[in-house]
Short mmCIF file of C-alpha atoms and ligand atoms in Angstrom, two decimals:
data_model
loop_
_atom_site.label_atom_id
_atom_site.label_comp_id
_atom_site.label_asym_id
_atom_site.label_seq_id
_atom_site.Cartn_x
_atom_site.Cartn_y
_atom_site.Cartn_z
CA MET A 1 25.52 79.77 48.66
CA ALA A 2 28.52 79.19 46.16
CA PHE A 3 30.32 82.50 45.72
CA ASN A 4 29.33 82.34 41.62
CA LYS A 5 25.68 81.65 42.19
CA ARG A 6 25.11 85.06 40.66
CA VAL A 7 22.37 85.89 37.95
CA LYS A 8 23.92 87.87 35.15
CA ILE A 9 22.31 90.96 34.04
CA LYS A 10 21.73 89.64 30.38
CA THR A 11 19.60 86.87 32.11
CA ILE A 12 17.53 89.29 34.49
CA LEU A 13 16.58 91.51 31.24
CA ASP A 14 15.73 88.45 29.08
CA GLN A 15 13.57 86.83 31.86
CA ASN A 16 12.41 89.72 34.09
CA PRO A 17 11.98 87.75 37.09
CA ILE A 18 9.78 90.23 38.93
CA GLY A 19 9.61 89.54 42.46
CA SER A 20 12.82 87.43 42.75
CA GLU A 21 15.51 87.60 45.07
CA LEU A 22 18.71 87.15 43.59
CA THR A 23 22.48 88.07 43.43
CA ILE A 24 24.36 90.14 40.92
CA MET A 25 28.14 91.02 40.42
CA GLY A 26 29.80 93.67 38.30
CA TRP A 27 31.01 97.14 38.17
CA VAL A 28 29.69 100.51 39.03
CA ARG A 29 29.29 102.67 35.97
CA THR A 30 27.65 105.60 37.79
CA LYS A 31 26.03 106.50 41.00
CA ARG A 32 23.73 109.06 41.78
CA SER A 33 21.80 110.01 45.21
CA ASN A 34 19.28 112.38 46.40
CA LYS A 35 18.44 112.34 50.26
CA ASN A 36 16.27 109.28 50.29
CA VAL A 37 17.75 106.85 47.99
CA THR A 38 21.02 105.93 45.85
CA PHE A 39 20.97 104.80 42.18
CA ILE A 40 23.65 102.68 41.41
CA ALA A 41 24.10 101.66 37.46
CA MET A 42 25.72 98.14 37.30
CA ASN A 43 27.15 96.72 34.43
CA ASP A 44 28.77 93.09 34.45
CA GLY A 45 29.71 92.70 30.55
CA SER A 46 27.16 90.11 30.00
CA ILE A 47 25.02 92.86 27.96
CA ILE A 48 25.53 96.52 26.94
CA THR A 49 22.77 97.70 29.16
CA ASN A 50 23.31 98.90 32.42
CA TYR A 51 21.11 97.41 35.68
CA GLN A 52 19.94 99.72 38.02
CA VAL A 53 20.17 99.09 41.57
CA VAL A 54 18.34 101.00 43.94
CA ALA A 55 19.70 101.36 47.54
CA ASP A 56 17.64 102.59 50.71
CA PRO A 57 20.42 104.61 53.25
CA ASN A 58 18.13 102.80 55.91
CA LEU A 59 19.14 99.34 54.42
CA ILE A 60 22.80 100.05 53.16
CA SER A 61 25.28 101.72 55.57
CA GLU A 62 26.76 105.48 54.55
CA GLU A 63 30.10 103.60 54.72
CA ILE A 64 29.32 100.85 52.05
CA LEU A 65 27.38 103.63 49.74
CA LYS A 66 30.54 105.71 49.70
CA LYS A 67 32.46 102.69 48.40
CA CYS A 68 30.05 102.54 45.46
CA SER A 69 31.86 104.54 43.55
CA THR A 70 32.45 104.40 39.55
CA GLY A 71 34.61 101.41 38.63
CA ALA A 72 34.38 99.62 42.17
CA CYS A 73 32.92 96.08 41.93
CA LEU A 74 30.20 94.99 43.90
CA LYS A 75 28.16 91.89 44.90
CA ILE A 76 24.59 92.82 45.37
CA THR A 77 21.64 90.95 46.57
CA GLY A 78 18.31 92.41 46.35
CA THR A 79 14.41 91.96 45.02
CA VAL A 80 13.63 92.48 41.13
CA VAL A 81 10.57 94.94 41.18
CA GLU A 82 9.23 96.73 38.40
CA SER A 83 10.61 99.99 37.75
CA GLN A 84 9.41 103.35 38.84
CA GLY A 85 11.43 105.15 36.30
CA SER A 86 11.24 104.78 32.54
CA GLY A 87 14.03 103.30 30.17
CA GLN A 88 13.92 99.83 32.06
CA SER A 89 11.36 97.26 32.77
CA SER A 90 12.93 96.33 36.30
CA GLU A 91 15.50 97.22 38.81
CA LEU A 92 16.79 95.79 41.75
CA ASN A 93 15.85 96.88 45.52
CA ALA A 94 18.95 96.20 47.55
CA ILE A 95 18.94 94.17 50.31
CA SER A 96 22.96 93.93 51.22
CA ILE A 97 25.92 95.07 49.19
CA GLU A 98 29.05 93.54 49.76
CA VAL A 99 32.28 95.65 47.99
CA LEU A 100 34.43 93.01 46.27
CA GLY A 101 36.79 95.76 44.95
CA GLU A 102 37.33 99.42 45.65
CA ALA A 103 38.00 101.98 42.96
CA ASP A 104 39.57 105.13 44.45
CA PRO A 105 37.41 107.80 42.59
CA GLU A 106 40.83 110.04 42.86
CA LYS A 107 42.79 107.39 40.85
CA TYR A 108 40.33 105.34 38.77
CA PRO A 109 40.84 106.83 34.95
CA LEU A 110 37.37 106.12 33.41
CA GLN A 111 34.81 108.60 34.48
CA PRO A 112 31.17 108.60 33.45
CA LYS A 113 31.88 110.66 30.07
CA LYS A 114 33.16 110.00 26.67
CA HIS A 115 36.91 109.25 26.41
CA SER A 116 38.75 109.27 23.25
CA LEU A 117 39.75 105.85 21.33
CA GLU A 118 43.38 107.28 21.60
CA PHE A 119 43.31 107.66 25.28
CA LEU A 120 41.54 104.43 25.84
CA ARG A 121 44.16 102.47 24.10
CA GLU A 122 46.43 103.78 26.73
CA ILE A 123 44.69 102.17 29.26
CA ALA A 124 43.99 98.88 27.36
CA HIS A 125 43.47 97.08 30.77
CA LEU A 126 40.60 99.20 31.18
CA ARG A 127 39.19 99.90 28.12
CA MET A 128 37.12 96.79 27.97
CA ARG A 129 34.87 98.42 30.68
CA THR A 130 33.53 101.07 28.44
CA ASN A 131 30.32 100.62 26.29
CA THR A 132 32.09 100.82 23.03
CA PHE A 133 34.94 98.16 23.78
CA GLY A 134 32.37 95.99 25.71
CA ALA A 135 30.16 96.20 22.25
CA VAL A 136 33.36 95.48 20.21
CA PHE A 137 34.60 92.49 22.26
CA ARG A 138 31.10 90.87 22.32
CA VAL A 139 30.84 91.28 18.48
CA ARG A 140 34.28 89.98 17.97
CA HIS A 141 33.58 86.90 20.27
CA ALA A 142 30.04 86.34 18.33
CA LEU A 143 32.08 86.41 14.88
CA ALA A 144 34.57 84.10 15.94
CA PHE A 145 32.13 81.84 16.93
CA ALA A 146 30.38 82.24 13.61
CA VAL A 147 33.52 81.16 12.06
CA HIS A 148 33.55 77.80 13.47
CA GLN A 149 29.74 77.41 13.14
CA TYR A 150 29.87 78.21 9.63
CA PHE A 151 32.85 75.59 8.67
CA ASN A 152 31.62 72.89 10.86
CA ASP A 153 28.39 72.90 9.40
CA LYS A 154 29.74 72.65 5.97
CA GLY A 155 31.92 69.64 6.81
CA PHE A 156 35.20 71.61 6.86
CA PHE A 157 37.76 70.51 9.57
CA TYR A 158 39.81 72.93 11.98
CA ILE A 159 43.57 72.24 11.61
CA HIS A 160 45.89 73.88 14.10
CA THR A 161 48.71 75.24 11.91
CA PRO A 162 52.12 75.86 13.58
CA ILE A 163 52.76 79.46 14.99
CA ILE A 164 56.48 78.87 14.86
CA THR A 165 57.64 77.98 11.36
CA ALA A 166 60.90 77.74 9.26
CA SER A 167 58.97 78.70 6.22
CA ASP A 168 57.94 82.09 4.98
CA ALA A 169 54.94 81.47 2.93
CA GLU A 170 54.72 84.52 0.98
CA GLY A 171 58.59 84.68 0.30
CA ALA A 172 58.69 88.17 0.85
CA GLY A 173 57.05 88.54 4.25
CA GLU A 174 58.73 90.25 6.92
CA THR A 175 58.96 87.76 9.66
CA PHE A 176 59.70 87.96 13.46
CA LYS A 177 62.86 85.59 14.16
CA VAL A 178 62.43 83.01 17.14
CA THR A 179 65.58 82.04 18.62
CA THR A 180 67.21 81.05 21.87
CA LEU A 181 70.59 82.17 20.82
CA ASP A 182 72.25 84.51 22.88
CA ILE A 183 71.92 87.55 20.75
CA ALA A 184 74.55 89.52 22.18
CA ASN A 185 77.05 86.81 21.41
CA PRO A 186 75.46 84.13 19.11
CA PRO A 187 77.57 81.23 18.18
CA LYS A 188 79.40 81.89 14.39
CA THR A 189 80.29 79.55 11.43
CA GLU A 190 83.71 79.64 9.88
CA GLU A 191 82.38 82.20 7.66
CA GLY A 192 81.31 84.50 10.28
CA ALA A 193 77.67 84.04 9.93
CA VAL A 194 75.47 83.45 12.99
CA ASP A 195 75.32 79.71 13.43
CA PHE A 196 71.81 78.62 13.42
CA LYS A 197 72.59 74.89 13.63
CA GLN A 198 73.51 75.78 17.33
CA ASP A 199 69.90 77.23 17.59
CA PHE A 200 66.76 75.53 19.18
CA PHE A 201 65.64 74.06 16.19
CA GLU A 202 68.80 73.87 14.82
CA ARG A 203 67.81 76.22 12.03
CA GLU A 204 66.56 79.64 11.36
CA ALA A 205 62.93 79.89 12.48
CA ASN A 206 60.35 82.61 12.80
CA LEU A 207 56.56 83.44 13.69
CA THR A 208 54.06 82.57 10.96
CA VAL A 209 53.03 84.97 8.43
CA SER A 210 50.13 82.68 7.45
CA GLY A 211 48.88 78.90 7.70
CA GLN A 212 48.29 78.46 4.09
CA LEU A 213 51.08 76.18 3.08
CA GLU A 214 50.27 73.67 6.03
CA GLY A 215 46.80 74.06 5.27
CA GLU A 216 47.31 72.93 1.71
CA LEU A 217 48.84 69.82 3.03
CA ALA A 218 45.69 68.86 5.23
CA ALA A 219 43.39 69.98 2.26
CA MET A 220 45.22 67.25 0.31
CA ALA A 221 43.97 64.73 2.60
CA LEU A 222 41.07 66.01 4.48
CA SER A 223 39.40 68.08 1.31
CA GLU A 224 37.72 70.88 3.26
CA ILE A 225 39.80 72.68 6.06
CA TYR A 226 40.46 75.96 8.05
CA THR A 227 42.77 77.45 10.13
CA PHE A 228 41.89 80.36 12.59
CA GLY A 229 44.94 81.43 14.49
CA PRO A 230 47.30 84.27 14.81
CA THR A 231 49.70 85.57 12.32
CA PHE A 232 52.83 87.88 12.73
CA ARG A 233 54.03 90.34 10.29
CA ALA A 234 56.95 92.77 10.98
CA GLU A 235 56.25 95.02 8.38
CA ASN A 236 56.54 98.79 9.49
CA SER A 237 53.20 100.15 8.23
CA ASN A 238 51.46 102.20 10.79
CA THR A 239 47.99 102.27 9.21
CA THR A 240 44.39 101.91 10.66
CA ARG A 241 44.34 98.56 8.89
CA HIS A 242 47.87 96.77 9.76
CA LEU A 243 48.64 94.95 12.81
CA ALA A 244 51.87 93.14 13.82
CA GLU A 245 49.75 90.44 15.45
CA PHE A 246 46.51 89.61 13.76
CA TRP A 247 44.23 86.72 13.63
CA MET A 248 43.66 85.13 10.26
CA ILE A 249 41.00 82.52 8.93
CA GLU A 250 42.45 80.52 6.06
CA PRO A 251 39.80 77.95 4.39
CA GLU A 252 41.83 75.62 1.82
CA MET A 253 39.48 73.35 -0.28
CA ALA A 254 40.76 70.56 -2.25
CA PHE A 255 38.49 70.10 -5.61
CA TYR A 256 37.79 73.90 -5.95
CA ASP A 257 38.49 76.08 -8.77
CA ALA A 258 38.74 79.96 -8.84
CA GLU A 259 35.07 80.45 -9.07
CA ASP A 260 34.05 77.77 -6.25
CA ASN A 261 36.88 79.71 -4.14
CA ALA A 262 34.92 83.36 -4.83
CA ASP A 263 31.44 81.70 -4.26
CA LEU A 264 32.64 80.41 -0.82
CA ALA A 265 34.30 83.77 0.25
CA GLU A 266 31.37 85.78 -0.66
CA ASP A 267 28.97 83.15 1.12
CA PHE A 268 31.24 83.02 4.30
CA LEU A 269 31.42 86.85 4.56
CA LYS A 270 27.64 87.41 4.24
CA TYR A 271 26.98 84.40 7.12
CA LEU A 272 29.32 86.32 9.26
CA ILE A 273 27.43 89.52 8.79
CA ARG A 274 24.10 88.05 9.00
CA TYR A 275 25.25 86.01 12.21
CA ALA A 276 26.07 89.41 13.76
CA LEU A 277 22.78 91.15 12.78
CA ASP A 278 21.14 88.07 14.20
CA HIS A 279 22.77 87.76 17.41
CA CYS A 280 24.37 91.48 18.23
CA MET A 281 21.66 93.71 17.56
CA ASP A 282 21.88 95.56 20.74
CA ASP A 283 25.79 96.16 20.63
CA LEU A 284 25.41 96.91 16.97
CA ALA A 285 22.70 99.57 17.76
CA PHE A 286 25.06 100.96 20.24
CA LEU A 287 27.89 101.26 17.80
CA GLU A 288 25.70 102.70 14.95
CA SER A 289 24.81 105.44 17.52
CA ARG A 290 28.24 106.00 18.60
CA LEU A 291 29.33 106.57 15.09
CA LEU A 292 26.64 108.90 14.20
CA ASP A 293 28.08 111.03 17.16
CA GLU A 294 31.57 110.76 15.59
CA GLU A 295 29.96 111.76 12.00
CA LYS A 296 28.39 114.88 13.52
CA SER A 297 31.96 116.37 14.05
CA LYS A 298 32.94 115.59 10.39
CA PRO A 299 32.34 118.12 7.30
CA ALA A 300 28.93 117.02 5.85
CA ASP A 301 30.49 115.83 2.50
CA GLN A 302 32.84 113.29 4.55
CA ARG A 303 29.86 111.51 6.56
CA SER A 304 28.77 108.24 5.21
CA GLU A 305 25.60 107.77 3.35
CA MET A 306 24.40 104.72 5.29
CA GLY A 307 24.18 103.87 9.23
CA LEU A 308 26.12 101.08 10.32
CA ILE A 309 23.28 98.60 10.33
CA ASP A 310 21.88 99.62 6.85
CA LYS A 311 25.26 99.10 5.63
CA LEU A 312 25.71 95.77 6.81
CA LYS A 313 22.37 94.88 5.26
CA PHE A 314 23.10 96.37 2.03
CA VAL A 315 26.32 94.09 1.55
CA LEU A 316 23.88 90.94 2.69
CA GLU A 317 21.59 92.05 0.24
CA ASN A 318 23.59 92.76 -3.05
CA GLU A 319 25.90 90.32 -4.93
CA PHE A 320 29.41 91.54 -4.75
CA VAL A 321 30.70 92.71 -7.84
CA ARG A 322 33.34 90.50 -9.81
CA ILE A 323 35.59 91.92 -12.12
CA THR A 324 39.26 91.01 -13.45
CA TYR A 325 42.16 93.03 -12.72
CA THR A 326 42.40 94.19 -16.34
CA GLU A 327 38.89 95.64 -16.19
CA ALA A 328 39.88 97.27 -12.72
CA ILE A 329 42.96 98.76 -14.66
CA GLU A 330 40.76 100.43 -17.33
CA ILE A 331 38.29 101.86 -14.81
CA LEU A 332 41.05 103.56 -12.81
CA LYS A 333 42.97 104.60 -15.92
CA ARG A 334 39.90 106.46 -16.91
CA SER A 335 38.67 107.58 -13.26
CA LYS A 336 38.60 111.14 -12.17
CA PRO A 337 41.22 111.04 -9.45
CA ASN A 338 43.72 109.23 -12.17
CA GLN A 339 42.85 112.04 -14.85
CA LYS A 340 43.38 114.82 -12.46
CA LYS A 341 46.49 113.41 -10.84
CA LYS A 342 44.92 113.14 -7.59
CA PHE A 343 45.86 109.65 -6.68
CA GLN A 344 49.40 109.48 -4.86
CA TYR A 345 50.13 106.75 -7.34
CA LEU A 346 48.67 107.03 -10.74
CA ILE A 347 48.01 104.25 -12.83
CA GLU A 348 49.73 104.55 -15.88
CA GLU A 349 49.89 100.87 -17.07
CA TRP A 350 48.58 97.12 -16.88
CA GLY A 351 50.77 95.39 -14.46
CA ALA A 352 50.91 97.98 -11.75
CA ASP A 353 50.19 97.01 -8.15
CA LEU A 354 46.98 98.50 -6.84
CA GLN A 355 47.54 100.45 -3.86
CA SER A 356 44.55 100.96 -1.13
CA GLU A 357 43.52 104.63 -2.58
CA HIS A 358 42.73 102.49 -5.86
CA GLU A 359 40.93 99.63 -3.99
CA ARG A 360 39.03 102.09 -2.23
CA TYR A 361 37.95 104.12 -5.38
CA LEU A 362 36.78 101.15 -6.94
CA VAL A 363 34.53 99.96 -3.90
CA GLU A 364 33.49 103.18 -2.53
CA LYS A 365 33.22 105.57 -5.42
CA HIS A 366 33.02 103.24 -8.38
CA PHE A 367 30.76 100.23 -7.59
CA LYS A 368 29.87 101.17 -4.05
CA LYS A 369 29.52 97.60 -3.26
CA PRO A 370 32.13 94.93 -2.29
CA VAL A 371 34.35 93.82 -5.15
CA ILE A 372 36.09 90.57 -5.92
CA LEU A 373 39.07 91.64 -8.13
CA THR A 374 40.55 88.25 -10.13
CA ASP A 375 43.34 87.19 -12.23
CA TYR A 376 46.00 89.56 -11.28
CA PRO A 377 49.41 90.11 -13.29
CA LYS A 378 51.56 87.06 -11.98
CA ASP A 379 54.56 89.49 -11.18
CA ILE A 380 52.68 90.91 -8.34
CA LYS A 381 51.31 87.91 -6.88
CA SER A 382 52.98 84.69 -4.91
CA PHE A 383 54.50 81.88 -6.52
CA TYR A 384 51.60 79.21 -5.57
CA MET A 385 48.88 81.04 -7.58
CA ARG A 386 47.79 79.13 -10.51
CA GLN A 387 49.11 80.61 -13.85
CA ASN A 388 46.14 81.33 -16.40
CA GLU A 389 46.07 80.26 -19.93
CA ASP A 390 47.17 83.81 -21.20
CA GLY A 391 50.59 82.87 -19.58
CA LYS A 392 50.43 86.62 -17.75
CA THR A 393 48.15 86.39 -14.93
CA VAL A 394 47.33 84.08 -12.12
CA ALA A 395 43.90 83.03 -10.45
CA ALA A 396 44.41 85.40 -7.72
CA MET A 397 41.16 86.77 -5.77
CA ASP A 398 41.26 89.91 -3.27
CA ILE A 399 37.95 90.80 -1.90
CA LEU A 400 37.48 94.77 -1.24
CA PHE A 401 35.22 95.96 1.41
CA PRO A 402 34.07 99.65 1.64
CA GLY A 403 35.83 101.33 4.45
CA ILE A 404 38.59 98.68 4.93
CA GLY A 405 39.91 97.71 1.32
CA GLU A 406 41.50 94.50 1.01
CA ILE A 407 39.55 91.89 3.69
CA VAL A 408 40.30 88.63 1.80
CA GLY A 409 43.45 87.50 -0.39
CA GLY A 410 43.25 83.82 -1.85
CA SER A 411 43.77 82.00 -5.14
CA GLN A 412 43.21 78.98 -6.90
CA ARG A 413 46.61 77.06 -6.36
CA GLU A 414 49.27 75.98 -8.79
CA GLU A 415 48.70 72.04 -8.69
CA ARG A 416 50.80 71.33 -11.68
CA MET A 417 54.49 70.37 -10.63
CA ASP A 418 56.22 71.60 -13.68
CA VAL A 419 54.65 75.02 -13.80
CA LEU A 420 54.91 75.58 -9.88
CA LEU A 421 58.70 74.69 -10.05
CA GLN A 422 59.33 76.95 -12.97
CA ARG A 423 57.89 79.92 -11.29
CA MET A 424 59.47 79.04 -7.86
CA GLU A 425 62.86 79.18 -9.72
CA GLU A 426 61.92 82.29 -11.16
CA MET A 427 60.96 84.01 -8.13
CA ASN A 428 64.09 82.58 -6.23
CA ILE A 429 61.90 80.64 -3.99
CA PRO A 430 64.03 77.41 -2.54
CA THR A 431 62.80 74.62 -3.88
CA GLU A 432 64.93 72.22 -1.93
CA GLU A 433 63.66 73.24 1.62
CA MET A 434 60.09 73.26 0.16
CA TRP A 435 60.26 69.49 -0.44
CA TRP A 436 57.47 68.92 1.94
CA PHE A 437 55.00 71.54 0.12
CA LEU A 438 56.16 70.19 -3.34
CA ASP A 439 55.19 66.66 -1.90
CA THR A 440 51.55 67.34 -2.26
CA ARG A 441 52.00 67.96 -6.03
CA ARG A 442 53.71 64.99 -6.64
CA PHE A 443 51.57 62.60 -5.17
CA GLY A 444 47.80 62.78 -5.78
CA ALA A 445 47.78 66.35 -6.78
CA THR A 446 44.28 67.99 -7.75
CA PRO A 447 42.94 71.38 -8.21
CA HIS A 448 42.58 73.19 -5.06
CA ALA A 449 41.86 76.79 -3.88
CA GLY A 450 41.77 78.89 -0.61
CA PHE A 451 41.91 82.31 0.84
CA GLY A 452 42.81 84.19 3.95
CA LEU A 453 40.29 86.60 5.90
CA GLY A 454 41.99 89.10 8.08
CA PHE A 455 39.71 88.53 11.06
CA GLU A 456 40.34 91.95 12.84
CA ARG A 457 39.33 93.73 9.35
CA MET A 458 36.06 91.61 9.66
CA VAL A 459 35.36 92.94 12.98
CA GLN A 460 36.21 96.38 11.95
CA PHE A 461 33.77 96.37 9.11
CA VAL A 462 30.95 94.60 11.15
CA THR A 463 31.27 97.26 14.28
CA GLY A 464 32.35 100.22 12.08
CA MET A 465 35.71 101.08 14.18
CA GLY A 466 37.84 103.19 12.05
CA ASN A 467 41.13 101.79 13.76
CA ILE A 468 42.30 98.35 13.66
CA ARG A 469 43.72 98.83 17.11
CA ASP A 470 40.31 99.43 18.47
CA VAL A 471 38.99 95.97 17.52
CA ILE A 472 41.78 93.75 19.38
CA ALA A 473 42.32 93.51 22.83
CA PHE A 474 45.71 93.85 23.16
CA PRO A 475 47.27 95.62 19.55
CA ARG A 476 50.62 94.82 18.51
CA THR A 477 52.00 97.44 16.20
CA PRO A 478 55.44 99.16 15.76
CA GLY A 479 56.78 100.51 19.15
CA ASN A 480 53.64 99.12 21.00
CA ALA A 481 53.64 95.92 23.10
CA GLU A 482 52.47 96.89 26.46
CA PHE A 483 50.10 95.01 28.49
P1 ATP B 1 47.84 94.22 2.59
O1 ATP B 1 47.76 94.70 1.09
O2 ATP B 1 46.50 95.03 2.84
O3 ATP B 1 48.88 94.78 3.42
P2 ATP B 1 48.27 91.67 2.12
O4 ATP B 1 47.79 91.35 0.86
O5 ATP B 1 49.65 91.57 2.90
O6 ATP B 1 47.52 93.02 2.69
P3 ATP B 1 47.46 88.90 2.58
O7 ATP B 1 48.85 88.21 2.75
O8 ATP B 1 46.94 88.73 1.47
O9 ATP B 1 47.35 90.50 2.87
O10 ATP B 1 47.05 88.37 3.79
C1 ATP B 1 45.08 87.70 4.03
C2 ATP B 1 44.50 88.80 4.51
O11 ATP B 1 45.08 89.38 6.00
C3 ATP B 1 44.25 90.18 3.94
O12 ATP B 1 43.48 90.47 2.88
C4 ATP B 1 44.02 90.98 5.26
O13 ATP B 1 42.78 90.86 5.55
C5 ATP B 1 44.80 90.37 6.39
N1 ATP B 1 45.98 91.12 6.76
C6 ATP B 1 47.02 91.18 6.03
N2 ATP B 1 47.94 91.83 6.51
C7 ATP B 1 47.43 92.27 7.67
C8 ATP B 1 48.07 93.02 8.98
N3 ATP B 1 48.99 93.33 8.93
N4 ATP B 1 47.09 93.38 9.85
C9 ATP B 1 45.77 92.78 10.02
N5 ATP B 1 45.53 92.28 8.71
C10 ATP B 1 45.86 91.82 7.69
MN1 MN B 2 46.71 90.07 -0.18
#
């Protein structure tokens, strides 16, 4: 028998093959024994449910059973029988057990009890073996798969935009430098500046903050495209919603205006949520129960009104609210926390940038629904957003989600060369080195639009995890790049 001729626990639970002899492989979650029999709860990651193995000490030696401690990896051959106990329909009567990898019970960091998320972050190499992180990463996978499914079904093409770029798409983004120069002793120009002409790319380079600009080039040929890749921001924001390395999905579409863009974004977000509800119910049910436990330790007025699954269904069943920035400012000005000076940043006048406290007020207190905010003042948005007729606002769109705040940022793009050039000059964006971007406006320009969905924020929303560090396998944050 080839080594990997094993049956996944998920398959056994799906098919319930009573009477079959088969082999499972996985890790011990718990073991308990009485003098007649040993029960081993096995998990192989294929599904949240553990599978019960029953070992008869007359068949399996005491020496082997001793090594079947929490965390050990086992290969077990046995017969599937109807379960004696409640809680599962079948179990495996062990015929033989091979210990593939021992886990010293004195040293194994995960015990069969609840660990804090903070503690688990310090053992990111093992935290995936917990129920919570198994569920999170299965849901994350399903959502990533659904992203491709959604766009493929709609005829969008997946474009791999570069990770190393020489442009900083947002103009003001905090970038990570990419260089092979000797940083202790870099070559200098005559003026004494670092001579990047001698660097690998013969110019300054950095990790990308967004694939949008390159995505626009592709949309100007293939009509509808999307990117789904890692992006990097060296912003020093230690929040529960920011990572230094995160994944972003950026569709970009020719022949779309701002309304088409918002329609697509709403449909896409709902598709992802529906996909998770259709394919990850057991994991979501677990995550919901874990949230309920967590809520019990909170004061009553801070507990959420809806369970996780109801919250997801609620978002699916309701239309997102669509309002302009100007309308939002009016609501915020009149709001209680503004009147009573409870906001850290008070909203005094039109033009103010919205902070996450304002976004969350709109979504969680005022509308209690996802909100699509449009038509922001041009001065707080990027140069590439299309100017509206009023000369003051741009066709921007941010989508705000309960518990998350901004989940999507997008816009209709400025396709008019003269308006774009003027804006770039006003905002000190070097037009010469952006010649390749401007060429799309020079040759065959058309109205087009796009947006960026922060993938981890979406996973946060669907799994209900409070901290963005807990929805990515190996979080990168300021001061943190272990593993
Ligand atoms: P924020 O205001 O929340 O910092 P942003 O306006 O800088 O976000 P955009 O440049 O519009 O973000 O990026 C598009 C999307 O990428 C955001 O809507 C968000 O979902 C996600 N995103 C942005 N920055 C981060 C980050 N540091 N970590 C994780 N996701 C992020
Ligand atoms: Mn944004």
